[in-house]
Coordinates of C-alpha atoms in Angstrom, one line a residue:
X970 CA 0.0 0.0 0.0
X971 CA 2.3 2.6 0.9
X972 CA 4.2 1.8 -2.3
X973 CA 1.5 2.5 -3.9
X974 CA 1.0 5.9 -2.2
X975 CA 4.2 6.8 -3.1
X976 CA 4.5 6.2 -6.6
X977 CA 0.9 8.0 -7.0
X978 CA 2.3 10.7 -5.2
X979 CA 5.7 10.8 -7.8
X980 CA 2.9 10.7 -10.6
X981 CA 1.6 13.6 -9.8
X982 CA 4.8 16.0 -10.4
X983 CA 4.3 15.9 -14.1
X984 CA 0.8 17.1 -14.2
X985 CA -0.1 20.4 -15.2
X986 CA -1.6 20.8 -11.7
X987 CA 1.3 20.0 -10.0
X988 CA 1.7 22.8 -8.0
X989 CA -2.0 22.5 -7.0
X990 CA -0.9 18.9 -5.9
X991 CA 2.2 19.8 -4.0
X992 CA -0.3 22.6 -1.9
X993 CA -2.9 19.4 -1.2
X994 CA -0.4 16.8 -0.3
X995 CA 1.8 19.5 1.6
X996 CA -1.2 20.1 3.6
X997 CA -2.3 16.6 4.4
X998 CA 0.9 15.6 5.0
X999 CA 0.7 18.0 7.8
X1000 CA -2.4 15.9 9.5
X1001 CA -3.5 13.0 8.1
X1002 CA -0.9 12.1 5.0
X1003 CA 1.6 9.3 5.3
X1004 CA 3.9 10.5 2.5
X1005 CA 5.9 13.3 2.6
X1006 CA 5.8 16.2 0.2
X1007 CA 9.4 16.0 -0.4
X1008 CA 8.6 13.1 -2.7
X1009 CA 6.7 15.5 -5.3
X1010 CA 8.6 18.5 -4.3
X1011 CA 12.3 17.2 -5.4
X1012 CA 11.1 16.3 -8.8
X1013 CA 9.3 19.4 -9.3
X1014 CA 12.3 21.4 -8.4
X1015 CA 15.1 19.1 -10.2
X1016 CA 12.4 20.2 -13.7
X1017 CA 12.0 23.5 -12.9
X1018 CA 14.5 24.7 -10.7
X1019 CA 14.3 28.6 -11.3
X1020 CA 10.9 27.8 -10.1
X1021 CA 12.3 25.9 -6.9
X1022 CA 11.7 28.6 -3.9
X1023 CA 8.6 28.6 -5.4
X1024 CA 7.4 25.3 -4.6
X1025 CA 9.0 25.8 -1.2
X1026 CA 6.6 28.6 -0.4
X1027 CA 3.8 26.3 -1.8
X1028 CA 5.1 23.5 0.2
X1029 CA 5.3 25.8 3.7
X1030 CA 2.6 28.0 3.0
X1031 CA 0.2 24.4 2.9
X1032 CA 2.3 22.4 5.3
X1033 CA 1.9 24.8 8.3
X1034 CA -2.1 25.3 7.1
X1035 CA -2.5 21.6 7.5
X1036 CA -0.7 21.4 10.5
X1037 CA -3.4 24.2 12.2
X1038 CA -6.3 21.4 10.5
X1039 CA -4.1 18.4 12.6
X1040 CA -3.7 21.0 16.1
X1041 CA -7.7 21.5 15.4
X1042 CA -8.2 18.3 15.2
X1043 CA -6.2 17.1 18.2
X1044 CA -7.7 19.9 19.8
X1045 CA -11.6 19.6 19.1
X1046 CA -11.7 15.7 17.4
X1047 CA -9.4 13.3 18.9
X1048 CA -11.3 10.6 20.0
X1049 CA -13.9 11.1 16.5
X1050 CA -11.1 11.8 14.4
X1051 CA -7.4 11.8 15.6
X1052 CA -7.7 8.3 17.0
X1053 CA -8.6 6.5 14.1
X1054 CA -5.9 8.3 12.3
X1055 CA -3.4 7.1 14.6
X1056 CA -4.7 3.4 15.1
X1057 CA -4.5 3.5 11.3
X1058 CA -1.2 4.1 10.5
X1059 CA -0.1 2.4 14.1
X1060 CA 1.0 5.2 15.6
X1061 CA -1.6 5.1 18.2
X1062 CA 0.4 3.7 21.3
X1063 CA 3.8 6.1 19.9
X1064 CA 1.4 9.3 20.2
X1065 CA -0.2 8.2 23.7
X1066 CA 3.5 7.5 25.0
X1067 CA 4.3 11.0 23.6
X1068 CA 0.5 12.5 25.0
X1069 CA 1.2 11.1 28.9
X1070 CA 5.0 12.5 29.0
X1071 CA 5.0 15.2 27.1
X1072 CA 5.3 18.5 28.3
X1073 CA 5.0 22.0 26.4
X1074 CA 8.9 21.9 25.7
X1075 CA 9.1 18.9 24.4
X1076 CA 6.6 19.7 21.9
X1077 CA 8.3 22.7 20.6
X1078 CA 11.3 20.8 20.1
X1079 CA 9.2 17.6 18.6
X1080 CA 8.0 20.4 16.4
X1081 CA 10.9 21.7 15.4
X1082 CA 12.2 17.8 14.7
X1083 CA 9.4 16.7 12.8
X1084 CA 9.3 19.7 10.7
X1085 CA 13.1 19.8 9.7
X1086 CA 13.4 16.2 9.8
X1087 CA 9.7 13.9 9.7
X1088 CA 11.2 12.5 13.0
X1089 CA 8.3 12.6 14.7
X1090 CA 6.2 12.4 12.0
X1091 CA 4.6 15.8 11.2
X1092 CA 1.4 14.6 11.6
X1093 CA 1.7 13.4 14.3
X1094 CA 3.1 16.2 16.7
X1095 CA 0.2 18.5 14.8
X1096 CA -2.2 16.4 16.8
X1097 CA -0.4 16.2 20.0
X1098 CA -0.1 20.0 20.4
X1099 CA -3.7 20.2 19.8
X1100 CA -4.7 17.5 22.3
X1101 CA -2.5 19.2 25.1
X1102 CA -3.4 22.3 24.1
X1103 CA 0.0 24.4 22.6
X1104 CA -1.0 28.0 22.2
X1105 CA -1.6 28.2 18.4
X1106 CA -0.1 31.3 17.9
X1107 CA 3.4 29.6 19.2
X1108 CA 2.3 26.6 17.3
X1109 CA 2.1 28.2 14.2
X1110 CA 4.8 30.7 14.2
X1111 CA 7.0 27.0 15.0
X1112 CA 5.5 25.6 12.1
X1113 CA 6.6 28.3 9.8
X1114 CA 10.0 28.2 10.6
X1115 CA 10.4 24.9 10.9
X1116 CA 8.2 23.8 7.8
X1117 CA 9.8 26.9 5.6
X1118 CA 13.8 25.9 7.1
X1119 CA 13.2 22.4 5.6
X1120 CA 11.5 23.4 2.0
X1121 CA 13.6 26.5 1.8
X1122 CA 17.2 24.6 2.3
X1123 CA 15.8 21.7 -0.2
X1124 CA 15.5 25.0 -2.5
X1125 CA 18.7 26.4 -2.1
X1126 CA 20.5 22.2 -2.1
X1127 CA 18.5 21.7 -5.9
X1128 CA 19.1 24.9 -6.9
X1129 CA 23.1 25.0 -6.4
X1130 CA 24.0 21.3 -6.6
X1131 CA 21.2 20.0 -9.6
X1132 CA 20.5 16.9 -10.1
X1133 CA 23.6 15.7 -8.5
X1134 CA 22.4 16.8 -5.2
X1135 CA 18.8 14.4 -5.4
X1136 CA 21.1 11.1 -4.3
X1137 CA 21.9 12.5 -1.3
X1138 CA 19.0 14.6 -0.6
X1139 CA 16.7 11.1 -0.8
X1140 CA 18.8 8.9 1.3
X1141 CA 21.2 11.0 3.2
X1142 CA 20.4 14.8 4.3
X1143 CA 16.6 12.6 6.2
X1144 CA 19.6 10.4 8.1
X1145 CA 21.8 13.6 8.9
X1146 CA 19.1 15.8 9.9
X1147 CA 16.9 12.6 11.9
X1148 CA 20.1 12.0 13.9
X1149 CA 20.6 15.6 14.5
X1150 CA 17.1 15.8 15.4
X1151 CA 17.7 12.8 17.7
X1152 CA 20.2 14.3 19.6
X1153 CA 18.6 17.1 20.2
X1154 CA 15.2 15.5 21.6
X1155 CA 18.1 13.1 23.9
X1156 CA 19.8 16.2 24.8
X1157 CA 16.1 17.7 26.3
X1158 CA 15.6 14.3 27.8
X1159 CA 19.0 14.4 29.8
X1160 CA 18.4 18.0 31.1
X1161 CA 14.9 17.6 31.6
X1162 CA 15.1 14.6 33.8
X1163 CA 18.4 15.8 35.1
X1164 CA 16.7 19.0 37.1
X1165 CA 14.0 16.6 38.0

């Protein structure tokens, strides 16, 4: 199935509509999406790639606007809508680990993670900061930065480096950034429980 999803996704970049595409999956991505954006983003930018900050501002523009549908959602429909969400892509007993432990700074830096790096998954942490309640304005002014630092640098990679960049953008720069990301979430951990 989620082969499927992703080659659908992948289709989509050649269509006229594309850009239309990249705003709809950017934003479900955001709350209820499985695949990334990235995969209809890079070969949109790697075609076009004077029209690569573009896309970006596409991308971020729909990306944090999803993400406010996913905090509504956790906010206002988590058992009618959130849960089955969750249970259906089995990250239900992940996000009620995350929803019993969690406090307010570790979902600005979950945030921060899963926007630069899907690690949480986006989606995910949209929810969560709904269900605990993260003031939205915080939420999405974390969203933008986080959401835009990830399309933007994908921009400026394609844009200087080509084609010869989308290697190591696909299999290497997720790895780099996800262990950067996990360091930093390890790094609150230690101090958190270290003042404890």
């Amino acid at each position: 199935m989620l082969r499927g999803l992703y080659d659908w996704t992948l289709s989509l970049a050649a269509r006229k509509s594309a850009e239309w595409w990249l705003a709809f999956i950017a934003f479900v991505e955001s709350s209820v999406f499985l695949v990334p954006a990235d995969v209809l983003y890079l070969p949109m930018a790697l075609s076009k790639p004077e029209r690569a900050y573009r896309y970006a501002l596409i991308a971020t523009i729909a990306s944090v606007l999803g993400g406010i549908f996913g905090w509504f959602i956790g906010h206002y429909a988590y058992e009618a809508v959130a849960k089955p969400i969750l249970e259906f892509y089995g990250k239900y007993d992940e996000f009620e680990a995350l929803r019993t432990s969690s406090g307010i700074g570790f979902i600005i830096l979950m945030l921060i993670t899963s926007g630069a790096a899907h690690l949480p998954p986006i989606k995910v942490v949209t929810i969560l900061s709904g269900v605990i309640g993260v003031n939205l304005l915080l939420f999405i002014g974390l969203a933008i930065v986080a959401r835009g630092a990830r399309f933007l640098l994908l921009a400026w990679l394609l844009r200087r480096y080509g084609e010869s960049i989308k290697e190591f953008i696909e299999k290497r720069l997720g790895m780099i950034v996800g262990a950067g990301a996990a360091a930093l979430i390890l790094l609150y951990i230690l101090v958190r429980y270290a003042h404890a």
